[in-house]
Amino acid sequence: MDLIIQTNVYLILVLMYLSKNKKMKNKHIFFTMLIISLFYSCEKDYLDVVPDNVLTLDNAFTDEVNAQKFLYTLYASVPSPGSVFNPSLTGADETWYPTTERFKTGQAIAQGNQGATNTLGERWRGQGTSSMYVGIRNCNIFISRLELGVRGLSQQKTQQWIAEAKFLKAYFHFYLARMYGPIPISDELIPISSATDNVRLTRNTIDEVFTFISALLDEAIADLPIFIPFENDNLGRITKPIAASIKARILVTYASPLFNGNTVYSDFVNVDGENFFPQQFDASKWEMAAIASKEAIDICQEAGIRLYQTGDLDIEAPQTDFTLLKATLRGRVTDRWNQEIIWGHTDDTGIIQYESMPRLYSYLNNPVASRHCPTLRIAEMYYTENGVPINEDITYDYSNRYNVKLAEASDKFKIEVGQSTAKLNFDREPRFYADLAFDRNSWFGNGRTGTNQFWNIRSRRGEFASIFEPSQYSVTGYWAKKLIHIETEVTNGNSLNTKRYSFPVIRLADLYLYYAEALNEANGPTGEAYNYIDLVRERAGLDGVLTSWSSFSTNASKPTTKEGLREIIQQERMIEMSFEGLRFWDMRRWKLAVDLMNQPIKGWNVLQEDLVDYYKVKDLFYPSFSERDYLWPVSENEIINNPTLIQNPGW
């Protein structure tokens, strides 16, 4: 019980801090829960021993105070979205690392090093709270004990706390299903005295899993508050907007091609010969996803959640409209308590900033790693300044995009005037300049936030932003500026003073694009679908879809067909949600990974000093992705322990 005592001391200190910070009201973050999880990672697994220690378990529910302590431990199993070891952050074609750093879980998966004997990023069994089934088991414990009644705990609190546990239980099941496909549903607390055969669960079908998750979320949503009550004491707790928004994500995933009529898995059956994956496409699943998305949007609106806008920045505002727009677009993710984030996680975002930030001048030492770097494919993915793809824009010199061009006075707030960079970096949409940094790019922040104040990146061989050592440089020639808080800066030339933020799990722009996607898949192009895409585009400084395509695209009618609008929505999602760990899952649920992950990973020839040589495209890696890679393998050790499990196809 020493761990619980230690945790309480730190909880008190955290809550004292929170009560003094007026800016932290009505924000849905895991600040308190992070403190708990940090201690659990350092001590013997309290969660693992609870079910086998009846006396300890009884003590955990003797009264309201102790029951609340147990509730907080449930949050420790929520995976950290902003960790560089999160497979979805580094495991696709979105970022690439130097060869010396490709041991990171995501990079190893992207290189094709996944295996059943050494499962990378495993969440089925895992260690302690990294196992989703450990988290699910403890949710079952908590729910069953609260249903028996806890001394001093009101009926209202009992219902709310059970609803929180039900949400987390549903979320953990979804996290596993997204990874492994059909999984065993764990809905009951199995007694310790049960025979071994009773605890060897079998895998349920996809339909059974998603139906169970959706129903459990409905139960949770009914009893969750729309606002956090007594915010200074309860930051980080699940609310109705969070649960409704995650339900929308879950139903969109369920309706997507990977899980909806995927005939690739026609031979993947259980012991009774029943298909694990539904073999017939069901259009009604998209209708359910659209309904859930709109319900979530309405709940978020009632809770005051809105798109982050110009004027929300809590810094001295620059005087130029374009610089302010770029800063606003960065703030949509990194402004710590902003109203767009529906659910966020206070990871150690100092680490991802350390990994992502370029050297902006000749430091005395090396306080940044500069190696979490966007690929050339991602740089090409962003729209032109006219809001259409670069290969469709009738005004864009697409065939010569790899040639170099001299920046003029009109480029001042994007590219260093009088310096040359690739044509690819000119005439792009505002999010390109807000989310990416590159050689000769103008960088706002790092202590320069006044009018006309910015740094200029120099990254050719021998310059300060070039290779520092083999493990610390951008192998692509781009940096993920989007992940760097504007107020993060190098101080005294040798240390990084990071301004931390809550890394988004889901934010309102994400939800808007889910709704537009579900509407298009259910009904084809509609005014409502256009409207929600255009809300995201308008915030990004772009015209609406219909206006942009009719004015500048070689395929003006593209938004008017279901297939064309689908492609537009997918690209809009991959731009707006870049570097937030969603491309990894989206390209899987859309079944696009087998195409995208079998193309070379490319970047500039960054170890060259000469301008023309630097801007020659270089193949960095040739990934290989097959149908089996859409799902994680179940660890062979798990199958040995539970022979009733059936391995995923191809593993």
XYZ file of C-alpha atoms in Angstrom:
651
model
C 0.000 0.000 0.000
C 3.036 2.332 0.097
C 2.430 3.214 -3.543
C -1.094 4.421 -2.767
C 0.212 6.648 0.022
C 2.871 8.099 -2.278
C 0.304 8.654 -4.976
C -2.019 10.499 -2.619
C 0.750 12.893 -1.590
C 1.435 13.761 -5.210
C -2.255 13.998 -6.016
C -2.661 16.579 -3.269
C 0.254 18.606 -4.637
C -1.121 18.412 -8.169
C -4.615 19.416 -7.130
C -3.221 22.330 -5.105
C -1.486 23.512 -8.263
C -4.584 23.023 -10.369
C -6.743 25.001 -7.957
C -4.496 28.018 -8.417
C -4.370 27.876 -12.218
C -7.413 29.694 -13.579
C -6.650 28.780 -17.204
C -7.189 25.089 -16.616
C -10.963 25.147 -16.349
C -13.171 22.934 -18.513
C -10.251 21.118 -20.152
C -10.370 17.364 -20.632
C -6.869 16.111 -19.872
C -5.129 13.345 -17.990
C -2.935 15.535 -15.793
C -3.837 13.836 -12.524
C -3.886 10.393 -14.070
C -0.414 10.869 -15.555
C 1.080 11.346 -12.070
C -0.446 8.043 -11.017
C 0.819 6.204 -14.086
C 4.353 7.500 -13.558
C 4.462 5.899 -10.119
C 2.923 2.668 -11.318
C 5.644 2.296 -13.915
C 8.299 2.472 -11.202
C 6.829 0.133 -8.590
C 5.653 -3.457 -8.329
C 2.390 -3.726 -10.251
C -0.305 -2.939 -7.708
C -2.942 -3.557 -10.350
C -1.605 -7.032 -11.023
C -1.693 -8.151 -7.399
C -5.085 -6.699 -6.461
C -7.241 -9.540 -7.823
C -5.161 -12.131 -5.915
C -5.091 -10.172 -2.652
C -8.566 -10.230 -1.189
C -7.632 -8.153 1.876
C -6.119 -5.399 -0.283
C -9.113 -5.475 -2.623
C -11.505 -5.132 0.293
C -9.519 -2.195 1.628
C -9.702 -0.503 -1.780
C -13.483 -0.208 -1.491
C -13.995 0.462 2.215
C -15.142 4.027 1.576
C -15.450 6.768 -1.035
C -11.872 7.992 -0.705
C -10.313 4.581 -1.300
C -12.726 3.751 -4.108
C -11.724 6.969 -5.855
C -8.075 5.964 -5.609
C -8.904 2.737 -7.432
C -10.860 4.676 -10.058
C -7.801 6.790 -10.791
C -5.711 3.667 -11.376
C -7.984 2.658 -14.253
C -6.718 5.627 -16.259
C -3.139 4.352 -16.047
C -3.855 1.824 -18.820
C -4.774 4.507 -21.370
C -1.898 4.458 -23.925
C 0.126 7.648 -24.309
C -0.604 9.071 -27.792
C 2.352 11.465 -27.857
C 5.083 8.973 -26.996
C 7.746 8.400 -29.650
C 7.314 4.708 -28.830
C 3.628 4.853 -29.778
C 3.516 2.773 -33.003
C 0.908 5.005 -34.603
C 3.114 8.074 -34.219
C 6.186 6.645 -35.935
C 5.042 3.442 -37.662
C 3.690 4.666 -40.997
C 5.147 6.651 -43.915
C 4.597 9.973 -42.166
C 7.935 10.460 -40.408
C 11.340 8.830 -40.721
C 14.386 8.588 -38.477
C 18.151 8.162 -38.937
C 19.282 4.558 -39.238
C 20.630 4.565 -35.675
C 17.161 5.383 -34.297
C 15.019 2.915 -36.211
C 14.778 0.588 -33.233
C 11.807 2.641 -31.999
C 8.674 0.494 -31.973
C 6.857 2.301 -34.777
C 9.912 2.560 -37.005
C 10.619 -1.150 -36.522
C 7.035 -1.940 -37.571
C 7.299 0.363 -40.590
C 10.438 -1.499 -41.642
C 8.588 -4.828 -41.575
C 10.152 -6.197 -38.383
C 6.896 -7.237 -36.722
C 6.654 -10.888 -35.672
C 4.630 -13.334 -33.611
C 7.635 -14.449 -31.568
C 8.681 -10.888 -30.721
C 5.504 -8.828 -31.014
C 6.235 -5.117 -31.286
C 3.967 -2.659 -29.489
C 1.974 -5.464 -27.926
C -1.088 -4.471 -25.919
C -2.747 -7.861 -25.523
C -0.587 -9.113 -22.677
C 2.074 -6.436 -22.267
C 3.571 -5.532 -18.925
C 1.345 -4.284 -16.112
C -0.828 -1.363 -17.177
C 0.465 -1.566 -20.772
C -1.838 -4.570 -21.204
C -5.347 -3.609 -22.243
C -6.675 -6.775 -20.609
C -5.150 -5.737 -17.295
C -7.005 -2.450 -17.668
C -10.229 -4.253 -18.640
C -9.951 -6.636 -15.691
C -9.576 -3.763 -13.274
C -12.567 -1.981 -14.818
C -14.574 -5.150 -14.176
C -13.365 -5.239 -10.585
C -14.282 -1.616 -10.052
C -17.744 -1.897 -11.616
C -18.630 -5.056 -9.683
C -17.559 -3.597 -6.347
C -19.372 -0.296 -6.841
C -22.546 -2.161 -7.798
C -22.368 -3.797 -4.348
C -22.224 -0.348 -2.765
C -19.437 1.676 -1.143
C -19.839 3.327 2.234
C -20.432 7.072 1.943
C -20.620 7.087 -1.868
C -23.777 8.737 -3.189
C -25.961 7.168 -5.859
C -25.091 9.981 -8.292
C -21.352 9.465 -7.847
C -21.746 5.708 -8.045
C -23.466 6.005 -11.414
C -20.908 8.498 -12.744
C -17.904 6.475 -11.606
C -19.316 3.267 -13.059
C -19.909 5.179 -16.311
C -16.243 6.256 -16.358
C -15.143 2.659 -15.859
C -17.520 1.467 -18.597
C -16.082 4.024 -21.007
C -12.512 2.945 -20.254
C -13.492 -0.703 -20.562
C -15.034 0.013 -23.978
C -12.027 2.082 -25.066
C -9.579 -0.686 -24.114
C -11.620 -3.226 -26.114
C -11.615 -0.848 -29.107
C -7.875 -0.282 -28.840
C -7.338 -4.045 -29.029
C -9.858 -4.558 -31.850
C -8.207 -1.870 -33.951
C -4.904 -3.693 -33.521
C -5.859 -7.356 -33.548
C -9.291 -7.479 -35.201
C -11.460 -10.144 -33.536
C -10.648 -10.272 -29.829
C -12.085 -12.003 -26.761
C -14.719 -9.857 -25.067
C -14.015 -9.627 -21.329
C -17.282 -8.503 -19.793
C -17.345 -10.344 -16.499
C -15.120 -10.524 -13.462
C -13.912 -14.114 -13.371
C -13.467 -15.387 -9.784
C -9.941 -16.229 -8.695
C -11.085 -19.760 -7.887
C -12.226 -20.455 -11.467
C -10.759 -23.420 -13.292
C -8.096 -22.716 -15.918
C -10.422 -23.605 -18.793
C -12.887 -20.941 -17.640
C -10.390 -18.126 -18.060
C -9.250 -19.156 -21.549
C -11.458 -16.846 -23.547
C -12.037 -17.357 -27.265
C -12.042 -14.634 -29.911
C -15.357 -13.007 -30.724
C -16.345 -11.927 -34.230
C -15.880 -8.338 -35.415
C -19.638 -7.747 -35.331
C -19.866 -9.041 -31.764
C -16.922 -6.930 -30.612
C -18.079 -3.621 -32.083
C -21.694 -4.193 -31.047
C -20.545 -4.831 -27.481
C -18.318 -1.733 -27.450
C -21.039 0.519 -28.857
C -23.642 -0.696 -26.365
C -21.240 -0.230 -23.464
C -20.513 3.325 -24.577
C -24.231 4.088 -24.753
C -24.532 2.988 -21.125
C -21.602 5.199 -20.167
C -22.786 8.273 -22.082
C -26.151 8.201 -20.309
C -24.544 8.700 -16.884
C -21.560 10.911 -17.714
C -21.647 14.675 -17.092
C -21.394 17.060 -20.019
C -19.071 19.240 -17.970
C -16.486 18.238 -15.387
C -18.032 18.905 -11.969
C -15.787 20.693 -9.463
C -13.136 21.098 -12.140
C -10.210 21.980 -9.896
C -10.605 18.627 -8.133
C -11.541 16.462 -11.121
C -9.490 17.414 -14.157
C -8.910 14.480 -16.442
C -12.175 12.643 -15.821
C -14.210 11.286 -18.728
C -17.169 13.405 -19.828
C -20.101 12.968 -22.182
C -18.360 14.836 -25.070
C -15.333 12.543 -24.786
C -17.392 9.362 -24.750
C -19.670 10.475 -27.598
C -16.714 11.528 -29.763
C -14.841 8.284 -29.220
C -18.040 6.401 -30.060
C -18.099 8.279 -33.384
C -14.491 7.222 -34.067
C -15.326 3.626 -33.206
C -18.373 3.442 -35.477
C -16.505 5.113 -38.365
C -13.792 2.475 -37.935
C -16.404 -0.304 -37.863
C -17.974 0.982 -41.088
C -14.640 1.268 -42.921
C -13.399 -1.244 -45.548
C -11.030 -3.125 -43.212
C -13.921 -4.219 -41.005
C -16.947 -3.922 -43.309
C -17.199 -6.642 -45.974
C -13.494 -7.504 -46.106
C -13.407 -10.634 -48.267
C -9.632 -10.986 -47.875
C -10.494 -12.694 -44.583
C -13.014 -15.119 -46.068
C -11.029 -18.099 -44.721
C -10.475 -16.583 -41.277
C -13.065 -18.486 -39.228
C -13.604 -19.711 -35.687
C -13.838 -23.347 -34.567
C -17.494 -23.397 -35.628
C -16.648 -22.199 -39.137
C -18.109 -18.741 -38.555
C -16.342 -15.832 -40.249
C -14.529 -13.526 -37.864
C -14.961 -10.651 -40.339
C -18.334 -9.862 -41.933
C -18.145 -10.808 -45.602
C -20.965 -8.585 -46.847
C -20.640 -4.794 -46.993
C -23.298 -3.162 -44.808
C -24.126 0.422 -45.809
C -26.177 0.922 -42.635
C -22.952 0.967 -40.638
C -22.035 4.263 -42.293
C -25.484 5.604 -41.446
C -24.940 4.666 -37.789
C -21.513 6.331 -37.906
C -23.030 9.531 -39.309
C -25.706 9.620 -36.594
C -23.120 9.035 -33.852
C -20.817 11.723 -35.268
C -23.582 14.325 -35.403
C -24.713 13.459 -31.882
C -21.147 13.924 -30.684
C -20.863 17.282 -32.487
C -24.063 18.485 -30.849
C -22.877 17.398 -27.399
C -19.529 19.103 -27.942
C -21.296 22.289 -29.006
C -23.394 22.200 -25.834
C -20.178 21.822 -23.831
C -18.608 24.883 -25.473
C -16.044 22.920 -27.488
C -15.198 24.740 -30.731
C -12.540 25.052 -33.404
C -9.442 26.900 -32.272
C -9.400 30.309 -33.942
C -7.221 33.355 -34.480
C -7.333 35.334 -31.251
C -7.120 32.264 -28.992
C -3.309 32.404 -28.811
C -2.084 33.296 -25.335
C 0.987 35.175 -26.585
C 1.720 38.651 -27.860
C -0.042 38.587 -31.216
C 2.140 39.263 -34.286
C 0.887 42.004 -36.581
C 0.854 40.219 -39.936
C -2.239 38.216 -40.814
C -0.320 35.310 -42.335
C 2.031 34.889 -39.376
C -0.934 35.028 -37.016
C -2.726 32.360 -39.074
C 0.343 30.099 -38.996
C 0.646 30.575 -35.242
C -3.052 29.818 -34.784
C -2.757 26.613 -36.781
C 0.143 25.491 -34.600
C -1.853 26.382 -31.520
C -4.744 24.101 -32.523
C -2.588 21.259 -31.207
C 0.021 22.823 -28.923
C -1.892 25.554 -27.079
C -2.193 23.619 -23.877
C -5.736 24.241 -22.727
C -7.433 25.123 -25.972
C -11.158 24.577 -26.541
C -10.784 22.363 -29.630
C -9.271 19.402 -27.832
C -12.079 17.113 -26.756
C -9.764 14.583 -25.136
C -6.067 15.083 -24.542
C -3.272 13.306 -22.723
C -0.509 15.098 -20.871
C 2.331 12.957 -22.089
C 5.852 14.146 -21.599
C 5.434 16.270 -24.709
C 8.853 17.708 -23.965
C 10.277 14.514 -25.476
C 8.414 14.707 -28.787
C 9.416 18.371 -29.044
C 13.052 17.476 -28.347
C 12.840 14.842 -31.106
C 11.119 17.152 -33.617
C 12.728 20.570 -33.289
C 15.467 21.736 -35.686
C 18.519 23.679 -34.589
C 17.643 27.282 -35.331
C 21.116 28.701 -34.843
C 24.625 27.521 -33.934
C 24.115 26.177 -30.411
C 27.061 25.801 -28.085
C 25.854 22.292 -27.317
C 23.076 20.175 -28.830
C 19.798 20.515 -26.904
C 17.587 19.069 -29.668
C 17.643 15.785 -31.609
C 15.946 16.985 -34.843
C 15.105 13.465 -36.008
C 11.281 13.024 -35.881
C 10.956 14.216 -39.449
C 8.203 14.284 -42.105
C 8.853 12.435 -45.344
C 8.787 13.997 -48.792
C 5.466 12.251 -49.435
C 3.886 14.233 -46.601
C 5.330 17.509 -47.888
C 3.752 16.749 -51.260
C 0.439 15.807 -49.639
C -0.429 19.355 -48.529
C -2.463 21.519 -50.902
C -1.318 24.461 -52.963
C -2.269 27.947 -51.824
C -5.450 27.435 -53.875
C -6.607 24.568 -51.665
C -6.274 21.666 -54.141
C -3.652 18.891 -54.535
C -0.391 19.967 -56.168
C -0.864 17.478 -59.026
C -4.313 18.938 -59.838
C -3.719 22.698 -59.554
C -3.843 24.303 -62.998
C -1.542 27.124 -61.779
C 1.106 24.947 -60.093
C 4.340 23.919 -61.836
C 4.083 20.308 -60.700
C 6.562 18.751 -63.129
C 9.337 21.114 -61.966
C 8.580 20.973 -58.242
C 12.005 19.519 -57.408
C 13.863 22.373 -59.092
C 15.033 25.325 -56.998
C 13.694 28.861 -56.834
C 14.826 32.150 -55.276
C 12.579 33.625 -52.571
C 11.372 37.182 -53.135
C 9.985 39.844 -50.805
C 6.476 38.410 -51.134
C 7.735 35.128 -49.626
C 9.124 36.821 -46.501
C 6.865 35.125 -43.959
C 7.403 31.681 -45.483
C 10.948 31.553 -46.873
C 14.095 33.584 -46.266
C 14.217 36.375 -48.852
C 17.161 36.129 -51.256
C 17.675 32.419 -50.535
C 16.774 29.421 -52.675
C 14.815 26.316 -51.820
C 12.801 23.746 -53.765
C 9.845 24.990 -55.797
C 7.870 22.393 -53.852
C 8.119 24.693 -50.817
C 6.600 27.712 -52.586
C 2.946 28.664 -53.045
C 1.521 26.154 -50.590
C -1.427 26.348 -48.221
C -1.033 27.898 -44.709
C -1.001 24.504 -42.964
C 2.087 23.544 -44.951
C 3.996 26.445 -43.384
C 2.381 25.960 -39.959
C 3.025 22.205 -39.764
C 6.356 21.794 -41.588
C 9.781 23.368 -41.447
C 12.465 23.046 -44.133
C 15.725 24.510 -45.403
C 15.453 28.346 -45.643
C 12.038 28.283 -43.963
C 10.994 31.163 -41.680
C 10.348 29.929 -38.108
C 8.113 31.921 -35.774
C 8.714 31.216 -32.063
C 11.726 30.164 -29.995
C 11.722 33.577 -28.330
C 10.864 35.514 -31.481
C 7.135 36.248 -31.416
C 6.947 39.939 -32.174
C 6.138 41.647 -35.442
C 8.447 40.563 -38.291
C 10.483 38.398 -35.900
C 11.458 34.879 -36.924
C 14.398 32.542 -37.418
C 15.578 31.143 -40.749
C 16.601 27.506 -40.996
C 19.880 26.603 -42.698
C 20.182 22.836 -43.154
C 22.640 22.073 -45.958
C 25.791 20.170 -45.125
C 27.998 22.224 -42.802
C 25.179 24.591 -41.728
C 23.796 24.723 -38.191
C 20.582 22.725 -38.862
C 22.389 19.975 -40.758
C 23.728 16.713 -39.317
C 25.125 17.115 -35.807
C 25.916 13.449 -35.315
C 24.647 10.255 -37.031
C 21.671 9.958 -34.671
C 20.666 13.633 -34.617
C 19.507 15.194 -37.862
C 16.616 15.233 -40.308
C 17.127 12.494 -42.872
C 14.329 13.967 -45.020
C 15.025 17.716 -44.903
C 11.731 18.474 -43.117
C 10.705 18.916 -39.478
C 7.325 18.531 -37.749
C 6.862 22.156 -36.691
C 3.261 21.342 -35.796
C 4.411 19.491 -32.675
C 6.537 22.364 -31.310
C 4.894 24.861 -28.984
C 5.589 28.438 -30.077
C 7.020 29.251 -26.643
C 9.376 26.258 -26.595
C 12.894 27.618 -26.974
C 16.560 26.906 -26.575
C 17.911 28.899 -23.650
C 21.524 29.928 -23.179
C 22.389 27.992 -26.308
C 22.526 24.630 -24.560
C 19.164 23.573 -23.096
C 15.626 23.171 -24.402
C 12.979 24.909 -22.325
C 9.824 23.111 -23.476
C 6.330 24.469 -23.113
C 4.350 21.285 -22.629
C 0.826 20.664 -23.846
C -1.899 18.000 -23.807
C -1.375 15.736 -26.807
C -4.702 15.293 -28.629
C -6.478 11.947 -28.597
C -9.421 13.485 -30.458
C -10.254 17.078 -31.302
C -13.192 18.791 -32.951
C -11.701 19.048 -36.474
C -11.189 15.286 -36.344
C -14.855 14.810 -35.432
C -16.044 17.159 -38.204
C -14.138 15.142 -40.793
C -15.496 11.848 -39.434
C -18.999 13.242 -39.889
C -18.308 14.419 -43.442
C -16.812 11.029 -44.317
C -19.752 9.095 -42.869
C -22.271 11.325 -44.652
C -20.536 10.866 -47.999
C -20.268 7.107 -47.606
C -23.920 6.838 -46.570
C -25.498 9.298 -49.003
C -22.860 10.604 -51.403
C -21.983 14.323 -51.639
C -24.375 16.534 -49.683
C -24.423 20.152 -48.561
C -23.990 18.968 -44.969
C -20.825 17.012 -45.863
C -19.362 20.005 -47.709
C -20.217 22.267 -44.777
C -18.210 20.308 -42.212
C -15.182 19.906 -44.487
C -15.343 23.613 -45.251
C -15.386 24.548 -41.552
C -11.969 22.913 -41.225
C -10.723 24.460 -44.469
C -11.967 27.922 -43.544
C -9.980 27.832 -40.307
C -6.957 26.869 -42.423
C -7.396 29.943 -44.617
C -8.819 28.076 -47.625
C -11.969 28.420 -49.703
C -14.612 25.707 -49.651
C -14.274 22.455 -51.538
C -16.632 23.292 -54.397
C -15.135 26.744 -54.954
C -11.530 25.530 -54.849
C -12.027 22.601 -57.216
C -14.176 24.489 -59.705
C -11.667 27.354 -59.843
C -8.298 25.607 -59.755
C -8.490 21.840 -60.264
C -7.964 19.914 -63.475
C -10.798 17.716 -62.179
C -13.423 20.333 -61.359
C -16.245 17.815 -60.890
C -14.320 15.691 -58.387
C -16.254 16.833 -55.270
C -19.593 16.012 -56.926
C -19.138 12.216 -56.907
C -18.934 9.885 -53.903
C -15.586 8.489 -55.059
C -14.142 11.938 -55.715
C -15.329 13.406 -52.425
C -14.046 10.321 -50.606
C -10.564 11.022 -51.965
C -10.858 14.688 -50.981
C -11.980 13.838 -47.438
C -9.164 11.333 -47.036
C -6.561 13.879 -48.115
C -8.148 16.570 -45.945
C -7.946 14.239 -42.939
C -4.335 13.309 -43.614
C -3.396 17.002 -43.839
C -5.406 18.319 -40.903
C -4.548 15.401 -38.583
C -0.909 14.996 -39.650
C 1.645 13.930 -37.011
C -1.089 13.185 -34.446
C -0.919 9.409 -34.874
C -4.092 9.059 -36.967
C -2.675 8.475 -40.452
C -1.372 5.106 -39.212
C -4.895 3.937 -38.324
C -6.711 5.700 -41.177
C -4.595 4.136 -43.901
C -5.354 0.749 -42.339
C -9.106 1.132 -41.935
C -9.298 2.489 -45.515
C -7.150 -0.447 -46.709
C -4.703 1.948 -48.365
C -1.624 0.817 -46.442
C -0.844 -2.018 -48.842
C -0.385 0.610 -51.566
C 1.219 3.439 -49.603
C 3.575 1.279 -47.554
C 5.007 -0.447 -50.611
C 6.410 2.765 -52.039
C 9.874 4.137 -51.191
C 10.292 6.482 -48.254
C 11.845 9.627 -49.768
C 13.573 12.795 -48.661
C 16.053 15.368 -49.906
C 19.721 14.495 -50.285
C 20.412 16.249 -46.985
C 24.110 15.430 -46.562
C 25.033 17.537 -49.578
C 26.416 21.067 -49.367
C 25.658 22.199 -52.907
C 22.170 23.681 -53.470
C 21.289 21.594 -56.530
C 22.699 18.389 -55.046
C 20.794 18.947 -51.785
C 17.498 19.129 -53.659
C 17.862 15.805 -55.404
C 15.289 13.269 -54.208
C 16.776 10.349 -52.314
C 15.205 6.970 -51.547
C 15.704 6.343 -47.823
C 14.012 2.988 -47.375
C 11.934 0.454 -49.300
C 9.196 -0.767 -46.933
C 7.195 -3.927 -47.501
C 3.578 -4.278 -46.405
C 1.309 -7.258 -47.047
C -2.301 -8.069 -46.183
C -1.217 -9.725 -42.952
C 0.229 -6.435 -41.686
C -3.196 -4.832 -41.323
C -3.512 -6.748 -38.040
C -1.048 -7.357 -35.238
C 0.017 -10.957 -34.660
C -1.145 -12.527 -31.422
C 1.988 -13.360 -29.470
C 2.967 -17.015 -29.729
C 3.372 -17.075 -25.954
C -0.254 -16.007 -25.617
C -1.378 -18.807 -27.923
C 0.725 -21.315 -25.979
C -0.941 -20.138 -22.770
C -4.384 -20.235 -24.410
C -4.542 -22.845 -27.204
C -8.185 -21.926 -27.926
C -7.000 -18.693 -29.576
C -6.650 -18.637 -33.361
C -3.710 -16.723 -34.857
C -4.334 -13.856 -37.286
C -3.917 -14.727 -41.000
C -0.367 -14.714 -42.304
C 1.307 -14.897 -38.904
